[in-house]
Short mmCIF file of C-alpha atoms and ligand atoms in Angstrom, two decimals:
data_model
loop_
_atom_site.label_atom_id
_atom_site.label_comp_id
_atom_site.label_asym_id
_atom_site.label_seq_id
_atom_site.Cartn_x
_atom_site.Cartn_y
_atom_site.Cartn_z
CA UNK A 1 114.04 119.28 118.56
CA UNK A 2 117.47 117.43 118.87
CA UNK A 3 117.08 113.50 118.03
CA UNK A 4 119.56 110.67 118.48
CA UNK A 5 118.20 107.19 117.04
CA UNK A 6 120.01 103.85 118.30
CA UNK A 7 120.31 101.09 115.44
CA UNK A 8 121.33 100.23 112.19
CA UNK A 9 118.69 98.36 110.82
CA UNK A 10 115.95 99.46 107.73
CA UNK A 11 113.61 99.68 110.34
CA UNK A 12 116.19 102.57 111.68
CA UNK A 13 116.75 104.06 108.09
CA UNK A 14 112.76 104.22 107.87
CA UNK A 15 112.73 106.03 111.78
CA UNK A 16 115.42 108.15 110.31
CA UNK A 17 113.48 109.11 107.28
CA UNK A 18 110.14 109.61 109.17
CA UNK A 19 111.96 111.67 111.54
CA UNK A 20 114.21 113.50 108.90
CA UNK A 21 111.09 114.95 107.23
CA UNK A 22 109.59 116.13 110.40
CA UNK A 23 109.86 119.96 110.59
CA UNK A 24 110.26 120.25 114.63
CA UNK A 25 113.79 117.83 114.33
CA UNK A 26 116.50 120.13 113.95
CA UNK A 27 119.33 117.75 114.38
CA UNK A 28 119.27 113.84 113.43
CA UNK A 29 122.04 111.54 114.78
CA UNK A 30 122.24 107.98 114.43
CA UNK A 31 124.21 105.35 116.63
CA UNK A 32 125.70 103.35 114.62
CA UNK A 33 123.07 104.28 111.80
CA UNK A 34 124.18 102.55 108.25
CA UNK A 35 124.54 103.72 104.76
CA UNK A 36 121.75 104.45 104.38
CA UNK A 37 120.93 107.11 107.15
CA UNK A 38 124.52 108.77 106.71
CA UNK A 39 122.80 110.43 103.90
CA UNK A 40 120.28 112.08 106.40
CA UNK A 41 121.72 112.01 109.74
CA UNK A 42 125.15 112.00 111.48
CA UNK A 43 126.33 108.45 112.12
CA UNK A 44 128.13 107.61 115.32
CA UNK A 45 130.16 104.38 115.20
CA UNK A 46 129.16 103.24 119.12
CA UNK A 47 127.72 100.02 120.48
CA UNK A 48 124.24 101.31 120.97
CA UNK A 49 123.72 98.30 123.50
CA UNK A 50 126.50 100.13 125.92
CA UNK A 51 124.14 102.45 128.03
CA UNK A 52 127.22 104.56 129.67
CA UNK A 53 128.65 105.35 125.85
CA UNK A 54 124.89 106.02 124.77
CA UNK A 55 124.42 108.14 127.73
CA UNK A 56 127.66 110.39 127.25
CA UNK A 57 127.08 110.93 123.50
CA UNK A 58 123.30 111.81 124.19
CA UNK A 59 125.01 114.27 126.51
CA UNK A 60 127.68 115.42 124.46
CA UNK A 61 125.18 116.28 121.31
CA UNK A 62 122.63 117.95 123.67
CA UNK A 63 119.98 115.30 122.54
CA UNK A 64 116.49 115.96 123.58
CA UNK A 65 114.79 112.54 122.40
CA UNK A 66 116.85 109.29 121.94
CA UNK A 67 114.29 106.82 119.87
CA UNK A 68 115.51 103.23 120.31
CA UNK A 69 115.13 100.68 117.39
CA UNK A 70 116.51 97.23 118.44
CA UNK A 71 115.19 95.23 121.49
CA UNK A 72 118.73 94.38 122.55
CA UNK A 73 119.39 98.26 123.25
CA UNK A 74 116.58 97.59 125.80
CA UNK A 75 117.28 94.67 127.45
CA UNK A 76 120.91 96.03 127.83
CA UNK A 77 119.08 98.79 130.00
CA UNK A 78 120.04 101.54 127.64
CA UNK A 79 116.32 103.25 128.80
CA UNK A 80 116.99 102.94 132.17
CA UNK A 81 120.52 105.11 132.00
CA UNK A 82 118.95 107.59 129.60
CA UNK A 83 115.80 108.41 131.89
CA UNK A 84 118.73 108.42 135.24
CA UNK A 85 120.52 111.21 133.14
CA UNK A 86 117.37 112.97 132.91
CA UNK A 87 117.50 112.33 128.96
CA UNK A 88 113.52 111.66 127.27
CA UNK A 89 113.80 108.17 125.87
CA UNK A 90 111.65 106.23 123.71
CA UNK A 91 111.80 102.83 124.58
CA UNK A 92 110.99 100.63 127.59
CA UNK A 93 113.35 99.95 130.61
CA UNK A 94 114.96 96.86 130.84
CA UNK A 95 112.03 95.35 133.44
CA UNK A 96 109.20 96.41 130.97
CA UNK A 97 111.24 95.38 127.99
CA UNK A 98 111.20 91.60 129.40
CA UNK A 99 107.65 91.47 127.48
CA UNK A 100 110.05 90.61 124.50
CA UNK A 101 113.15 89.58 126.33
CA UNK A 102 111.09 86.82 127.98
CA UNK A 103 108.14 84.91 126.55
CA UNK A 104 107.65 83.32 129.90
CA UNK A 105 107.10 86.52 131.77
CA UNK A 106 104.92 87.81 128.70
CA UNK A 107 102.55 84.84 129.16
CA UNK A 108 102.49 85.69 133.18
CA UNK A 109 101.88 89.54 132.14
CA UNK A 110 99.20 88.28 129.80
CA UNK A 111 97.49 85.74 132.38
CA UNK A 112 97.40 88.51 134.83
CA UNK A 113 95.72 91.18 132.79
CA UNK A 114 93.34 88.76 131.22
CA UNK A 115 94.94 89.45 127.53
CA UNK A 116 93.77 86.46 125.18
CA UNK A 117 96.64 84.73 124.14
CA UNK A 118 97.15 80.90 123.08
CA UNK A 119 97.78 78.34 126.22
CA UNK A 120 100.93 77.92 126.77
CA UNK A 121 103.42 75.63 129.28
CA UNK A 122 106.86 76.86 130.24
CA UNK A 123 109.40 73.71 130.31
CA UNK A 124 113.09 73.25 131.86
CA UNK A 125 113.66 69.82 131.24
CA UNK A 126 113.01 67.37 128.29
CA UNK A 127 109.67 65.66 130.52
CA UNK A 128 108.04 68.89 130.82
CA UNK A 129 108.67 69.35 126.91
CA UNK A 130 107.54 65.81 126.15
CA UNK A 131 104.10 66.12 128.35
CA UNK A 132 103.21 69.61 127.07
CA UNK A 133 104.02 68.58 123.19
CA UNK A 134 101.51 65.35 124.41
CA UNK A 135 98.82 67.97 125.92
CA UNK A 136 98.42 70.20 123.12
CA UNK A 137 99.15 67.68 119.90
CA UNK A 138 100.30 69.10 116.50
CA UNK A 139 100.61 71.51 114.84
CA UNK A 140 103.43 71.85 117.82
CA UNK A 141 104.61 75.41 118.39
CA UNK A 142 107.93 75.28 120.67
CA UNK A 143 109.66 78.98 121.43
CA UNK A 144 112.96 79.66 122.97
CA UNK A 145 112.17 81.78 126.36
CA UNK A 146 114.93 84.39 125.61
CA UNK A 147 115.69 86.54 122.64
CA UNK A 148 116.14 85.17 119.30
CA UNK A 149 115.78 87.71 116.71
CA UNK A 150 112.45 86.13 115.57
CA UNK A 151 113.93 82.95 114.83
CA UNK A 152 113.44 80.84 118.19
CA UNK A 153 110.50 79.83 117.30
CA UNK A 154 109.50 76.32 115.78
CA UNK A 155 106.05 75.45 114.23
CA UNK A 156 106.02 71.93 112.79
CA UNK A 157 103.91 69.10 112.62
CA UNK A 158 106.84 66.64 112.98
CA UNK A 159 107.24 65.54 116.64
CA UNK A 160 110.84 64.74 116.88
CA UNK A 161 111.56 68.05 115.44
CA UNK A 162 109.78 69.88 118.29
CA UNK A 163 111.32 67.67 120.86
CA UNK A 164 114.49 68.60 119.38
CA UNK A 165 114.16 72.18 119.10
CA UNK A 166 112.98 72.09 122.79
CA UNK A 167 116.04 70.19 123.90
CA UNK A 168 118.70 72.82 122.29
CA UNK A 169 116.89 75.41 124.36
CA UNK A 170 117.60 75.79 128.15
CA UNK A 171 113.90 76.81 128.88
CA UNK A 172 111.26 76.44 126.20
CA UNK A 173 107.18 77.72 125.87
CA UNK A 174 105.26 75.44 124.41
CA UNK A 175 101.96 76.33 123.33
CA UNK A 176 98.49 75.72 121.43
CA UNK A 177 98.68 76.59 117.58
CA UNK A 178 96.65 79.94 116.70
CA UNK A 179 94.90 79.52 113.64
CA UNK A 180 94.27 82.32 111.12
CA UNK A 181 96.12 85.50 109.52
CA UNK A 182 98.24 87.32 111.62
CA UNK A 183 98.24 91.22 112.15
CA UNK A 184 101.07 93.31 113.45
CA UNK A 185 99.55 96.39 115.50
CA UNK A 186 102.06 99.11 117.09
CA UNK A 187 100.61 101.13 120.15
CA UNK A 188 103.05 104.03 120.93
CA UNK A 189 103.05 104.18 124.77
CA UNK A 190 103.38 106.65 127.36
CA UNK A 191 103.57 104.47 130.45
CA UNK A 192 99.65 105.08 131.08
CA UNK A 193 97.87 105.60 127.70
CA UNK A 194 98.44 104.20 124.15
CA UNK A 195 97.69 105.76 120.81
CA UNK A 196 97.69 102.86 117.81
CA UNK A 197 99.15 103.26 114.37
CA UNK A 198 98.00 101.55 111.27
CA UNK A 199 97.89 97.66 111.21
CA UNK A 200 100.05 96.10 109.08
CA UNK A 201 101.00 92.05 107.76
CA UNK A 202 103.99 90.54 107.91
CA UNK A 203 105.73 87.75 105.79
CA UNK A 204 107.95 85.57 108.42
CA UNK A 205 109.05 82.72 106.21
CA UNK A 206 111.72 82.63 103.98
CA UNK A 207 110.16 81.77 100.80
CA UNK A 208 106.76 82.11 98.64
CA UNK A 209 103.77 80.55 100.05
CA UNK A 210 104.76 80.72 103.67
CA UNK A 211 107.73 77.95 102.86
CA UNK A 212 110.78 77.46 104.88
CA UNK A 213 112.47 78.60 108.08
CA UNK A 214 111.11 81.75 110.01
CA UNK A 215 112.97 84.70 109.84
CA UNK A 216 112.93 88.35 110.77
CA UNK A 217 110.45 89.36 108.35
CA UNK A 218 110.55 89.15 104.30
CA UNK A 219 108.44 91.70 103.67
CA UNK A 220 104.97 93.48 104.84
CA UNK A 221 102.04 95.56 103.67
CA UNK A 222 99.54 98.18 104.87
CA UNK A 223 96.64 99.01 105.54
CA UNK A 224 94.97 95.69 105.51
CA UNK A 225 91.87 95.65 103.24
CA UNK A 226 90.36 92.13 104.82
CA UNK A 227 90.61 92.98 108.16
CA UNK A 228 87.20 93.23 110.31
CA UNK A 229 85.90 96.53 111.29
CA UNK A 230 86.97 97.74 115.13
CA UNK A 231 90.05 95.28 115.00
CA UNK A 232 91.83 98.33 116.26
CA UNK A 233 89.80 99.49 118.90
CA UNK A 234 89.23 95.99 120.41
CA UNK A 235 93.06 95.36 120.35
CA UNK A 236 93.56 98.74 122.17
CA UNK A 237 90.79 97.95 124.60
CA UNK A 238 91.45 93.94 125.12
CA UNK A 239 95.24 93.83 124.46
CA UNK A 240 97.03 97.11 124.72
CA UNK A 241 95.42 98.88 127.52
CA UNK A 242 95.37 96.19 129.98
CA UNK A 243 98.76 95.30 129.37
CA UNK A 244 100.00 98.57 130.06
CA UNK A 245 97.53 98.83 133.09
CA UNK A 246 99.66 95.82 134.27
CA UNK A 247 103.28 96.85 133.79
CA UNK A 248 102.51 100.37 135.32
CA UNK A 249 100.76 98.19 138.46
CA UNK A 250 103.93 96.66 138.77
CA UNK A 251 106.14 99.27 138.93
CA UNK A 252 107.46 99.54 135.40
CA UNK A 253 105.39 101.33 133.22
CA UNK A 254 106.12 101.04 129.66
CA UNK A 255 107.50 104.00 127.48
CA UNK A 256 107.69 103.08 123.73
CA UNK A 257 105.72 100.99 121.38
CA UNK A 258 104.13 98.08 122.51
CA UNK A 259 104.13 95.91 119.00
CA UNK A 260 101.14 93.36 119.00
CA UNK A 261 101.79 90.28 117.44
CA UNK A 262 98.23 88.84 116.44
CA UNK A 263 96.52 86.06 115.24
CA UNK A 264 93.02 86.36 114.28
CA UNK A 265 91.94 82.52 115.01
CA UNK A 266 87.86 81.27 114.58
CA UNK A 267 87.93 81.90 118.35
CA UNK A 268 88.89 85.57 117.98
CA UNK A 269 92.00 87.99 118.60
CA UNK A 270 94.89 86.03 120.14
CA UNK A 271 98.22 87.39 121.00
CA UNK A 272 100.94 85.59 119.28
CA UNK A 273 103.62 87.34 120.82
CA UNK A 274 104.67 91.12 122.19
CA UNK A 275 107.66 93.02 121.04
CA UNK A 276 109.04 95.78 122.67
CA UNK A 277 110.22 97.86 119.66
CA UNK A 278 109.00 98.78 116.01
CA UNK A 279 108.63 95.53 114.13
CA UNK A 280 111.19 95.04 111.12
CA UNK A 281 109.68 95.66 108.35
CA UNK A 282 106.19 96.22 108.99
CA UNK A 283 107.51 100.29 110.51
CA UNK A 284 109.16 100.48 106.42
CA UNK A 285 105.35 100.38 105.24
CA UNK A 286 103.50 101.96 108.36
CA UNK A 287 105.74 105.22 108.52
CA UNK A 288 105.33 105.26 104.85
CA UNK A 289 102.12 106.21 105.07
CA UNK A 290 102.51 108.48 108.20
CA UNK A 291 101.52 111.89 107.69
CA UNK A 292 101.71 113.38 111.15
CA UNK A 293 105.30 114.46 111.84
CA UNK A 294 106.70 111.36 113.74
CA UNK A 295 109.39 112.99 116.47
CA UNK A 296 106.43 115.22 118.08
CA UNK A 297 104.43 111.59 118.82
CA UNK A 298 107.60 110.13 120.16
CA UNK A 299 108.44 112.90 122.20
CA UNK A 300 105.09 113.04 123.99
CA UNK A 301 105.72 109.35 125.04
CA UNK A 302 109.09 109.89 126.18
CA UNK A 303 107.76 113.09 128.41
CA UNK A 304 104.63 111.54 129.07
CA UNK A 305 100.89 113.61 128.78
CA UNK A 306 99.61 111.51 125.35
CA UNK A 307 96.27 112.21 124.44
CA UNK A 308 94.69 108.65 123.99
CA UNK A 309 92.07 110.19 122.09
CA UNK A 310 94.53 111.65 119.56
CA UNK A 311 95.18 109.82 116.10
CA UNK A 312 97.34 110.27 113.81
CA UNK A 313 97.07 111.00 110.15
CA UNK A 314 97.44 108.90 107.15
CA UNK A 315 98.23 109.13 103.62
CA UNK A 316 95.60 107.53 101.74
CA UNK A 317 96.55 104.64 99.91
CA UNK A 318 99.14 101.58 100.71
CA UNK A 319 102.68 100.72 100.84
CA UNK A 320 104.70 97.17 100.20
CA UNK A 321 108.00 96.38 101.36
CA UNK A 322 109.80 93.79 99.53
CA UNK A 323 112.94 92.44 101.72
CA UNK A 324 116.15 91.57 99.65
CA UNK A 325 117.92 89.05 101.35
CA UNK A 326 121.82 87.74 101.35
CA UNK A 327 122.78 84.46 100.18
CA UNK A 328 122.36 82.08 103.01
CA UNK A 329 119.60 84.08 105.28
CA UNK A 330 118.52 83.15 107.76
CA UNK A 331 120.94 80.17 108.50
CA UNK A 332 124.21 81.76 107.40
CA UNK A 333 124.05 85.02 105.50
CA UNK A 334 127.25 85.52 103.11
CA UNK A 335 128.55 88.85 103.99
CA UNK A 336 130.70 91.51 101.50
CA UNK A 337 129.17 90.89 98.03
CA UNK A 338 128.53 93.97 96.05
CA UNK A 339 125.06 95.41 95.40
CA UNK A 340 124.05 97.36 92.30
CA UNK A 341 121.31 98.85 91.02
CA UNK A 342 120.23 101.38 93.67
CA UNK A 343 120.50 104.47 91.46
CA UNK A 344 117.71 102.65 89.08
CA UNK A 345 115.69 101.28 91.82
CA UNK A 346 115.25 104.74 93.29
CA UNK A 347 114.33 106.02 89.78
CA UNK A 348 111.02 103.70 89.98
CA UNK A 349 107.98 106.16 90.86
CA UNK A 350 106.75 105.78 94.14
CA UNK A 351 109.66 103.05 95.16
CA UNK A 352 112.73 103.71 97.39
CA UNK A 353 115.02 101.79 98.67
CA UNK A 354 115.97 101.43 102.56
CA UNK A 355 119.24 100.18 103.58
CA UNK A 356 118.85 97.31 106.17
CA UNK A 357 122.44 95.24 106.07
CA UNK A 358 124.65 96.93 104.32
CA UNK A 359 127.94 98.70 104.59
CA UNK A 360 130.46 100.59 102.62
CA UNK A 361 133.74 98.81 101.23
CA UNK A 362 137.07 100.39 100.75
CA UNK A 363 136.07 102.03 97.67
CA UNK A 364 133.01 103.62 99.35
CA UNK A 365 130.60 101.22 97.06
CA UNK A 366 127.66 99.24 99.20
CA UNK A 367 127.87 95.73 100.03
CA UNK A 368 125.76 93.23 101.73
CA UNK A 369 126.73 93.07 105.78
CA UNK A 370 123.62 91.32 107.28
CA UNK A 371 120.97 88.91 106.58
CA UNK A 372 118.41 91.45 105.14
CA UNK A 373 120.43 93.16 103.05
CA UNK A 374 117.66 95.91 101.55
CA UNK A 375 114.11 96.73 102.11
CA UNK A 376 112.38 97.86 99.12
CA UNK A 377 109.31 100.13 99.33
CA UNK A 378 106.53 100.90 96.99
CA UNK A 379 103.68 103.57 97.79
CA UNK A 380 100.76 104.47 95.72
CA UNK A 381 97.02 104.65 95.67
CA UNK A 382 95.87 101.26 96.23
CA UNK A 383 97.66 97.54 97.18
CA UNK A 384 98.21 96.42 93.46
CA UNK A 385 100.27 99.89 92.53
CA UNK A 386 101.98 100.09 95.49
CA UNK A 387 103.04 96.48 95.12
CA UNK A 388 104.00 96.94 91.29
CA UNK A 389 106.37 100.01 92.40
CA UNK A 390 108.23 97.45 94.87
CA UNK A 391 108.56 94.74 92.37
CA UNK A 392 109.77 96.78 90.10
CA UNK A 393 112.68 98.50 92.11
CA UNK A 394 113.61 95.38 93.32
CA UNK A 395 114.20 94.02 89.72
CA UNK A 396 117.18 96.65 89.11
CA UNK A 397 118.80 95.21 92.35
CA UNK A 398 121.68 92.98 91.54
CA UNK A 399 123.55 91.20 94.90
CA UNK A 400 124.73 87.41 93.87
CA UNK A 401 123.16 84.55 95.78
CA UNK A 402 120.59 87.23 97.39
CA UNK A 403 116.90 85.98 97.34
CA UNK A 404 113.35 87.33 97.72
CA UNK A 405 110.22 86.60 98.12
CA UNK A 406 107.78 86.67 95.26
CA UNK A 407 104.04 87.23 96.95
CA UNK A 408 104.28 89.85 99.45
CA UNK A 409 100.68 91.57 99.56
CA UNK A 410 99.35 89.24 96.76
P1 LIG B 1 107.06 84.82 117.85
O1 LIG B 1 108.55 84.86 117.84
O2 LIG B 1 106.57 84.08 119.07
O3 LIG B 1 106.34 85.76 116.97
O4 LIG B 1 106.77 83.39 116.23
C1 LIG B 1 107.53 83.49 115.28
C2 LIG B 1 106.26 83.16 114.22
O5 LIG B 1 106.09 82.21 114.68
C3 LIG B 1 104.62 83.82 114.38
O6 LIG B 1 104.87 85.26 113.72
C4 LIG B 1 104.01 82.79 113.84
O7 LIG B 1 103.95 82.54 112.35
C5 LIG B 1 104.48 81.67 114.45
N1 LIG B 1 103.74 81.32 115.69
C6 LIG B 1 104.25 81.65 117.26
N2 LIG B 1 103.38 81.35 118.03
C7 LIG B 1 102.37 80.39 117.15
C8 LIG B 1 101.01 79.61 117.80
N3 LIG B 1 100.56 80.02 119.17
N4 LIG B 1 100.50 78.99 116.76
C9 LIG B 1 100.65 79.42 115.27
N5 LIG B 1 101.72 79.87 114.78
C10 LIG B 1 102.68 80.36 115.75
N1 LIG B 2 108.58 91.63 111.71
C1 LIG B 2 108.56 91.18 112.78
C2 LIG B 2 109.38 91.42 114.01
O1 LIG B 2 109.87 92.38 114.37
O2 LIG B 2 109.63 90.81 114.98
#
């Protein structure tokens, strides 16, 4: 199978790695990819959000499966263009991707499908926002309606800060605060049926102890030893399948990964958010444990005919990833600083380093080129071993001004 992967982050390096080790994959191309994917795939310098350019490249390379990483590619209609050209694409059309692209749309789908989620109000003015803040009370949850790379959400006890965030956005969703631990569950969907991957947990705040601003995600681990039995089956039955059914009923069948961000509250499971793509960095740990070849699974979704009873096989044990972020991330990441210690980190047993926001300088040396620079993965027979491997590898990395959390999977 000839595969083209779109995107350039840590998630894409993890996807490329899993696709590369699938014996069915005969050619692996990335656009644009990163210095990490360059070692296992052919990188093509092209804007992955350009539907015409992507379709031309896929045709020129005789691609049999396109796998989309970032949401911006989906929202730009790349899935639509590929399917129109008859090229199988793992990733939904633009209309179905609104499940992530618009928080108000996601709420509408969940209401229609009877999916449990936080009560919410969509507000278009300061007066509406003020009324919703008063209705729900603290802690206040204020979400920019549009895409904001995981940074459009403010959760605060400070009424003025909540109102100020609402005023910064055109349209906001203000909702009930959900207590309880969060779980990310990825379901692979072919438009009709879905199968679950392993649940994972992400660490969204920038600093230890869940302090600091929200980020795209600073680390993750899988599996979740504390998750209740039957959680995955319950989420498939009460969240994923009703959502797929509703999208299909509306004529926008959902093909790709439906990412359910869940809160396990005292009142039961609630959806915090949907994403239309693999989570980053949860994908890094989930794919580390995946034993079933990935390309076949994604192709079954893209062309249809997924067997809903099929369950992927998993390597026993656990995986942990720790994100090394650039100075100033998430507010204003500093680019261009040299990254050292990559070879030493790769020597740590059970660990490896995925490139997330890196580039090569004029001399071919790796430098920081994004907020989340590296995603260091450790695997092992249990969480403690996996965690120790990841942190031992992180300790070898040098990057001026960088920061990482020291409490991932603790
Ligand atoms: P989102 O972009 O919707 O995932 O929100 C980012 C993060 O904000 C989530 O992962 C949660 O940690 C937090 N969050 C979002 N919605 C709520 C809510 N209703 N109650 C509590 N925390 C929330
Ligand atoms: N890790 C959270 C996300 O991918 O949105």
